[in-house]
Tab-separated table of C-alpha atoms in Angstrom:
chain	number	residue	atom	x	y	z
A	1	MET	CA	20.318	7.000	12.069
A	2	ASN	CA	19.627	5.477	8.833
A	3	SER	CA	18.550	2.471	7.846
A	4	SER	CA	20.601	1.374	5.677
A	5	GLU	CA	24.193	1.495	7.954
A	6	GLU	CA	24.765	-0.787	10.723
A	7	ILE	CA	27.498	0.445	13.457
A	8	ALA	CA	27.852	-2.590	16.399
A	9	VAL	CA	29.740	-0.172	19.024
A	10	ALA	CA	31.595	-2.881	21.000
A	11	GLY	CA	31.912	-3.551	25.725
A	12	MET	CA	35.084	-5.372	26.936
A	13	SER	CA	34.666	-8.404	24.651
A	14	ALA	CA	36.546	-5.939	21.651
A	15	GLY	CA	38.769	-7.283	19.908
A	16	ARG	CA	42.174	-8.066	20.331
A	17	SER	CA	43.462	-4.781	19.419
A	18	ALA	CA	41.231	-2.878	21.507
A	19	LEU	CA	42.581	-4.550	24.941
A	20	ARG	CA	45.284	-2.870	25.059
A	21	MET	CA	43.007	-0.042	26.732
A	22	GLY	CA	42.409	-0.368	29.933
A	23	PRO	CA	39.037	-0.738	31.810
A	24	ALA	CA	37.984	2.558	32.452
A	25	GLU	CA	38.874	4.139	29.267
A	26	LEU	CA	37.247	0.870	27.642
A	27	VAL	CA	33.918	2.149	28.833
A	28	GLN	CA	34.149	5.465	28.566
A	29	ALA	CA	34.580	5.228	24.888
A	30	ALA	CA	32.152	2.507	24.434
A	31	ALA	CA	29.851	4.464	26.028
A	32	MET	CA	30.864	7.929	24.202
A	33	ALA	CA	30.502	5.291	20.471
A	34	ARG	CA	27.088	5.002	21.588
A	35	ARG	CA	25.806	8.076	22.381
A	36	PHE	CA	27.951	9.189	19.078
A	37	TYR	CA	26.777	6.438	16.501
A	38	LEU	CA	23.406	5.230	17.840
A	39	GLU	CA	22.042	8.090	20.041
A	40	GLY	CA	23.061	10.304	16.898
A	41	LYS	CA	24.187	12.755	20.073
A	42	SER	CA	26.922	15.607	19.011
A	43	LYS	CA	30.670	15.612	20.271
A	44	ILE	CA	30.083	18.982	22.341
A	45	GLN	CA	27.298	17.704	23.894
A	46	ILE	CA	29.000	14.389	24.413
A	47	ALA	CA	31.455	16.529	25.782
A	48	GLU	CA	29.645	18.211	28.023
A	49	GLU	CA	28.024	14.916	29.806
A	50	PHE	CA	31.453	13.478	30.488
A	51	GLY	CA	32.688	16.782	31.522
A	52	VAL	CA	35.744	16.768	28.654
A	53	SER	CA	36.768	19.281	25.516
A	54	ARG	CA	34.959	18.271	22.289
A	55	PHE	CA	38.889	17.134	21.209
A	56	LYS	CA	38.774	14.238	23.323
A	57	VAL	CA	36.056	13.058	22.867
A	58	ALA	CA	36.950	14.002	18.255
A	59	ARG	CA	40.390	11.587	19.205
A	60	VAL	CA	38.352	8.551	21.822
A	61	LEU	CA	35.606	7.892	18.819
A	62	GLU	CA	39.024	7.979	16.470
A	63	THR	CA	40.769	5.327	18.867
A	64	ALA	CA	37.311	3.197	18.995
A	65	LEU	CA	37.600	3.030	15.615
A	66	GLU	CA	41.023	2.735	15.429
A	67	ARG	CA	41.236	-0.426	17.747
A	68	ASP	CA	38.194	-2.025	16.115
A	69	LEU	CA	35.797	-1.628	19.434
A	70	VAL	CA	33.387	-0.405	16.833
A	71	ARG	CA	32.815	-1.447	13.912
A	72	ILE	CA	30.713	0.806	10.894
A	73	GLU	CA	29.344	-1.975	8.059
A	74	ILE	CA	27.661	0.019	5.220
A	75	ARG	CA	24.212	-2.343	4.010
A	76	VAL	CA	22.166	-1.338	0.922
A	77	PRO	CA	19.891	-3.948	-0.341
A	78	ALA	CA	21.801	-6.634	-2.487
A	79	GLU	CA	20.525	-5.481	-5.749
A	80	LEU	CA	22.126	-2.631	-6.303
A	81	ASP	CA	25.610	-1.891	-6.743
A	82	ALA	CA	26.949	0.857	-4.032
A	83	GLU	CA	30.369	-0.126	-5.286
A	84	ARG	CA	29.688	0.881	-9.123
A	85	SER	CA	27.608	3.359	-8.782
A	86	ASP	CA	29.655	5.302	-6.661
A	87	ALA	CA	33.083	4.731	-9.523
A	88	LEU	CA	30.178	5.957	-11.973
A	89	ARG	CA	28.713	9.098	-10.753
A	90	ALA	CA	32.510	9.856	-9.956
A	91	ARG	CA	33.895	9.658	-13.678
A	92	TYR	CA	31.418	11.436	-15.663
A	93	GLY	CA	30.141	13.988	-13.192
A	94	LEU	CA	26.472	12.347	-12.570
A	95	ARG	CA	24.718	14.039	-9.307
A	96	HIS	CA	23.100	10.449	-9.377
A	97	ALA	CA	24.610	6.915	-10.642
A	98	VAL	CA	22.221	3.830	-9.372
A	99	VAL	CA	23.454	0.634	-10.817
A	100	VAL	CA	21.465	-2.286	-10.084
A	101	GLU	CA	21.615	-5.933	-10.799
A	102	SER	CA	21.884	-7.310	-13.997
A	103	PRO	CA	19.597	-10.340	-15.544
A	104	ALA	CA	20.113	-13.440	-15.318
A	105	GLU	CA	22.622	-15.103	-17.482
A	106	GLY	CA	21.110	-15.125	-21.097
A	107	ASP	CA	18.871	-12.161	-19.952
A	108	ASP	CA	20.862	-9.881	-21.228
A	109	GLU	CA	19.465	-9.193	-25.202
A	110	SER	CA	16.860	-8.533	-24.227
A	111	PRO	CA	15.434	-4.785	-23.991
A	112	ASP	CA	16.161	-3.119	-20.027
A	113	PRO	CA	15.032	-5.327	-17.443
A	114	GLU	CA	12.289	-4.261	-15.152
A	115	ASN	CA	14.166	-3.957	-12.361
A	116	LEU	CA	16.046	-0.755	-13.750
A	117	GLY	CA	12.030	1.420	-13.829
A	118	GLU	CA	11.491	-0.037	-10.362
A	119	VAL	CA	14.700	1.407	-8.904
A	120	ALA	CA	14.275	4.559	-11.056
A	121	ALA	CA	10.232	5.253	-9.672
A	122	ASP	CA	11.848	4.861	-6.215
A	123	LEU	CA	15.057	7.740	-7.396
A	124	LEU	CA	12.325	9.655	-8.977
A	125	GLY	CA	10.266	9.883	-5.492
A	126	GLU	CA	13.457	11.686	-4.115
A	127	LEU	CA	14.438	13.891	-6.248
A	128	VAL	CA	10.951	15.557	-7.395
A	129	THR	CA	9.913	17.536	-5.110
A	130	GLU	CA	6.262	19.688	-4.384
A	131	GLY	CA	5.366	21.620	-7.246
A	132	ASP	CA	7.879	20.591	-9.355
A	133	VAL	CA	7.217	19.826	-13.600
A	134	LEU	CA	7.849	16.153	-14.347
A	135	GLY	CA	8.874	15.524	-17.784
A	136	LEU	CA	8.487	11.095	-19.457
A	137	ALA	CA	9.978	10.763	-22.633
A	138	TRP	CA	8.601	8.186	-25.111
A	139	GLY	CA	11.059	4.435	-24.050
A	140	ARG	CA	9.859	1.230	-22.233
A	141	SER	CA	12.471	1.625	-18.714
A	142	THR	CA	9.908	4.986	-18.752
A	143	ILE	CA	6.680	3.359	-19.051
A	144	HIS	CA	8.088	0.823	-16.205
A	145	MET	CA	9.386	3.450	-14.229
A	146	ALA	CA	5.515	5.152	-14.066
A	147	ALA	CA	4.095	2.043	-13.425
A	148	ALA	CA	6.490	0.816	-10.986
A	149	LEU	CA	6.200	4.724	-8.663
A	150	ASP	CA	3.390	4.349	-5.761
A	151	ARG	CA	4.560	8.280	-4.626
A	152	LEU	CA	5.187	11.074	-5.715
A	153	PRO	CA	4.810	15.086	-3.881
A	154	PRO	CA	2.780	16.868	-5.955
A	155	CYS	CA	3.652	17.895	-9.493
A	156	THR	CA	3.332	18.490	-13.149
A	157	VAL	CA	3.476	16.027	-15.537
A	158	VAL	CA	4.247	15.604	-19.102
A	159	GLN	CA	4.961	14.392	-22.158
A	160	LEU	CA	8.469	14.581	-23.627
A	161	THR	CA	7.803	12.904	-27.280
A	162	GLY	CA	4.818	11.649	-29.393
A	163	VAL	CA	4.731	7.925	-29.251
A	164	TYR	CA	5.696	4.946	-31.138
A	165	ASP	CA	2.603	4.122	-32.657
A	166	ALA	CA	-0.885	5.831	-32.416
A	167	GLY	CA	-2.501	2.700	-31.611
A	168	THR	CA	-0.386	1.984	-28.053
A	169	ALA	CA	-1.416	5.699	-26.452
A	170	GLU	CA	-2.724	3.621	-24.297
A	171	ARG	CA	0.012	1.151	-23.155
A	172	GLY	CA	2.967	2.946	-23.843
A	173	SER	CA	4.097	6.981	-22.681
A	174	VAL	CA	0.000	8.324	-22.233
A	175	GLU	CA	-0.750	5.800	-19.821
A	176	ALA	CA	2.833	6.918	-17.797
A	177	VAL	CA	2.270	10.237	-18.102
A	178	ARG	CA	-1.305	9.695	-16.914
A	179	ARG	CA	-0.289	7.014	-13.751
A	180	ALA	CA	2.761	9.507	-12.811
A	181	ALA	CA	0.180	13.059	-13.141
A	182	GLN	CA	-2.639	10.390	-11.066
A	183	VAL	CA	0.530	9.399	-7.975
A	184	SER	CA	1.043	12.959	-7.544
A	185	GLY	CA	-2.301	13.707	-7.998
A	186	GLY	CA	-0.807	16.495	-10.071
A	187	GLU	CA	-2.099	17.414	-14.205
A	188	ALA	CA	-0.897	15.409	-16.933
A	189	HIS	CA	-0.299	16.892	-20.183
A	190	PRO	CA	-0.245	13.780	-22.253
A	191	ILE	CA	1.060	14.490	-26.235
A	192	TYR	CA	-1.554	12.426	-28.189
A	193	ALA	CA	0.550	11.840	-31.126
A	194	PRO	CA	3.198	9.916	-33.174
A	195	MET	CA	7.154	10.817	-32.663
A	196	LEU	CA	7.667	10.262	-36.419
A	197	LEU	CA	6.183	12.368	-38.825
A	198	PRO	CA	6.447	11.239	-42.940
A	199	ASP	CA	7.931	15.023	-43.596
A	200	PRO	CA	8.999	18.519	-41.297
A	201	ALA	CA	5.611	19.982	-42.775
A	202	THR	CA	3.489	17.466	-41.247
A	203	ALA	CA	5.388	17.977	-37.936
A	204	ALA	CA	4.992	21.554	-37.804
A	205	ALA	CA	1.146	21.535	-38.682
A	206	LEU	CA	0.967	19.189	-35.405
A	207	ARG	CA	3.174	21.168	-32.946
A	208	SER	CA	0.651	24.053	-33.951
A	209	GLN	CA	-2.222	21.720	-31.990
A	210	THR	CA	-3.659	22.522	-29.132
A	211	GLY	CA	-3.623	20.038	-27.097
A	212	ILE	CA	0.199	19.375	-28.339
A	213	ALA	CA	1.407	23.513	-27.979
A	214	ARG	CA	-0.094	23.226	-24.736
A	215	ALA	CA	2.750	20.987	-23.565
A	216	PHE	CA	4.733	22.143	-25.670
A	217	GLU	CA	4.260	25.481	-23.743
A	218	TYR	CA	5.317	23.032	-20.909
A	219	PHE	CA	9.035	21.590	-21.360
A	220	ASP	CA	10.302	25.341	-20.179
A	221	LYS	CA	9.172	24.550	-17.380
A	222	VAL	CA	10.606	21.143	-16.640
A	223	THR	CA	12.843	20.499	-13.033
A	224	VAL	CA	12.760	16.867	-13.496
A	225	ALA	CA	12.803	14.182	-16.519
A	226	CYS	CA	13.106	10.679	-17.771
A	227	VAL	CA	14.780	9.484	-20.915
A	228	SER	CA	15.101	6.480	-22.563
A	229	ILE	CA	18.281	5.581	-24.589
A	230	GLY	CA	18.587	3.465	-27.521
A	231	SER	CA	21.906	2.050	-29.077
A	232	TRP	CA	21.442	1.999	-33.816
A	233	GLU	CA	19.609	-0.837	-34.189
A	234	PRO	CA	17.322	-3.278	-34.884
A	235	GLY	CA	14.814	-3.696	-31.462
A	236	ILE	CA	16.588	-1.516	-29.291
A	237	SER	CA	15.654	1.640	-30.792
A	238	THR	CA	12.156	2.508	-31.216
A	239	VAL	CA	13.053	5.130	-33.769
A	240	HIS	CA	15.189	2.886	-36.207
A	241	ASP	CA	12.986	0.962	-35.956
A	242	MET	CA	10.172	3.214	-37.339
A	243	LEU	CA	12.951	3.678	-40.063
A	244	SER	CA	13.010	2.384	-43.336
A	245	ASP	CA	15.992	0.488	-44.389
A	246	THR	CA	17.975	3.480	-46.963
A	247	GLU	CA	16.711	5.711	-43.989
A	248	ARG	CA	18.392	4.151	-41.728
A	249	ALA	CA	21.656	3.182	-44.116
A	250	HIS	CA	21.565	7.116	-44.012
A	251	TYR	CA	22.006	7.449	-40.057
A	252	ALA	CA	24.136	5.104	-39.920
A	253	SER	CA	26.750	6.447	-42.281
A	254	LEU	CA	26.972	9.914	-40.841
A	255	GLY	CA	28.171	7.304	-37.505
A	256	VAL	CA	25.738	6.904	-35.463
A	257	ALA	CA	25.852	5.012	-32.186
A	258	ALA	CA	22.784	6.534	-30.075
A	259	GLU	CA	19.117	7.905	-29.440
A	260	MET	CA	17.786	9.659	-27.057
A	261	SER	CA	14.277	10.868	-27.456
A	262	ALA	CA	14.918	11.035	-31.770
A	263	HIS	CA	18.003	12.687	-30.893
A	264	LEU	CA	20.669	10.708	-32.077
A	265	PHE	CA	24.735	11.010	-31.546
A	266	ASP	CA	27.718	9.597	-32.047
A	267	ALA	CA	30.476	7.718	-29.612
A	268	GLU	CA	31.907	10.996	-28.617
A	269	GLY	CA	28.402	12.862	-27.798
A	270	ARG	CA	27.998	14.730	-31.068
A	271	ARG	CA	24.654	14.737	-32.740
A	272	VAL	CA	24.405	14.155	-36.050
A	273	GLY	CA	20.997	13.396	-38.759
A	274	ARG	CA	19.715	17.077	-36.637
A	275	ASP	CA	17.364	17.165	-39.711
A	276	LEU	CA	15.453	13.980	-38.095
A	277	GLY	CA	14.258	16.108	-36.011
A	278	GLU	CA	12.232	17.917	-37.513
A	279	ARG	CA	9.783	15.210	-38.471
A	280	CYS	CA	9.429	14.906	-34.960
A	281	ILE	CA	7.737	15.492	-32.188
A	282	THR	CA	10.069	15.913	-29.676
A	283	VAL	CA	11.876	18.588	-26.732
A	284	GLU	CA	14.705	19.940	-28.379
A	285	ALA	CA	18.026	18.893	-27.477
A	286	ASP	CA	18.597	22.715	-26.454
A	287	ARG	CA	15.642	22.797	-23.734
A	288	LEU	CA	16.654	19.210	-22.537
A	289	ARG	CA	20.451	20.507	-21.642
A	290	ARG	CA	19.015	23.609	-19.815
A	291	ILE	CA	16.445	21.253	-17.501
A	292	PRO	CA	17.908	20.649	-13.970
A	293	GLU	CA	18.002	17.423	-13.954
A	294	VAL	CA	17.595	14.972	-16.347
A	295	VAL	CA	17.441	11.004	-15.198
A	296	ALA	CA	18.249	8.524	-17.524
A	297	ILE	CA	17.136	5.191	-17.448
A	298	ALA	CA	19.678	2.069	-19.812
A	299	GLY	CA	21.003	-1.234	-18.920
A	300	GLY	CA	22.849	-4.488	-20.946
A	301	GLN	CA	25.179	-4.644	-23.072
A	302	ARG	CA	24.075	-4.575	-26.068
A	303	LYS	CA	22.861	-0.669	-25.017
A	304	ALA	CA	26.283	0.778	-22.771
A	305	ALA	CA	28.592	1.691	-26.062
A	306	ALA	CA	25.035	4.127	-26.923
A	307	ILE	CA	24.602	4.987	-23.080
A	308	GLY	CA	28.328	6.463	-23.141
A	309	ALA	CA	27.770	8.254	-26.352
A	310	VAL	CA	24.611	10.460	-24.367
A	311	LEU	CA	27.001	10.559	-20.982
A	312	ARG	CA	28.622	12.232	-23.296
A	313	SER	CA	26.251	14.601	-25.113
A	314	GLY	CA	25.953	17.047	-21.128
A	315	LEU	CA	22.616	15.598	-21.737
A	316	VAL	CA	21.987	13.673	-18.615
A	317	THR	CA	22.788	14.459	-15.124
A	318	SER	CA	21.658	11.203	-13.300
A	319	LEU	CA	21.474	7.405	-14.592
A	320	VAL	CA	20.168	4.366	-13.262
A	321	THR	CA	22.099	1.140	-15.049
A	322	ASP	CA	23.149	-1.803	-14.509
A	323	ARG	CA	26.493	-3.441	-13.843
A	324	ALA	CA	27.007	-5.226	-17.515
A	325	ALA	CA	26.425	-1.020	-18.711
A	326	ALA	CA	28.279	-0.049	-15.826
A	327	ASP	CA	31.545	-2.241	-16.324
A	328	TYR	CA	31.447	-0.901	-20.255
A	329	LEU	CA	31.314	2.378	-18.621
A	330	LEU	CA	33.788	2.040	-16.617
A	331	THR	CA	36.172	0.092	-18.567
A	332	GLU	CA	35.873	2.395	-21.812
A	333	SER	CA	38.281	5.895	-22.302
A	334	SER	CA	37.899	7.825	-20.105
A	335	PRO	CA	35.192	11.334	-21.103
A	336	GLY	CA	37.670	13.383	-20.587
A	337	THR	CA	35.296	16.035	-18.420
A	338	HIS	CA	32.746	15.513	-16.001
A	339	PRO	CA	29.532	16.169	-18.875
A	340	ALA	CA	26.964	15.361	-17.093
A	341	LEU	CA	28.371	18.365	-14.898
A	342	ASP	CA	29.564	20.634	-16.675
A	343	ARG	CA	26.462	20.314	-19.308
A	344	LYS	CA	28.008	21.531	-21.472
A	345	ASP	CA	27.534	20.679	-26.169
A	346	PRO	CA	30.470	18.706	-27.522
A	347	ASP	CA	30.102	20.143	-30.528
A	348	GLY	CA	30.120	23.782	-29.363
A	349	SER	CA	26.729	24.647	-30.759
């Protein structure tokens, strides 16, 4: 029986509506319900035990629910919002959507809350299977996620982007890759290079270096990836913060609304400012789209619109977020299709 569900089977003290059943019916219904809900027996097994047809068993179980003889209560941990999670999954065609509590009032100006990373770590423990290749992109939330990992099947872990600042490599995405590999007992393929370079030629030269080239060779083998999302404003997008004022203004003029792994998106999920990618050490968008499972970890009101933009891009299949962002995503204009399910590029290219 699923530990997140509590099923109570009543007897002769059932609710008023159940008393309309005779005592023999009540006792039999309670016994059948106990076999089915608590002991996990099939309807065929119950039918054989009581000498009736399985259709009779099905009717008795249905009546037991209708007449309040059986009460089914679904419980999830208080920090998880099952209703919003399911609504968000259905709206965007996500494979998995997990909505957690937002930070306490007054804390929603901070970057992604650490509890997103903790929940994402548990989700990753479910999604990753032995032999997978796990890709981790730069981001505060992915770093929090890696720090919270306590179980992973044996898998290879590869870094999908350079680091925000080479001086923070040991405390950032490089350490996240090492941590995940340590937990899983698999190989680690970090990237010791900045995410953003001064020009395309420098970026190309770094990509050809042995260690970085080896990590890039794994990009096409990645089966599960974790990414972060940033809105185009100070402190919320590391790429935004790495650029000059002139460069920020240029990309803002193109309508950039969101950033993910150094890829920029407008409000409809179309990629803009593609020239920036030529200066970056990062997984290409086309490769991301081919990864079977891409989990985005992002939340907060300040990121809500950016999350919606990236979901429309078709690059992400699953999302870990909070109630503040989920409420926005559930009330903004409909994406029209299921981008996370279809994996289609809004540009058609």
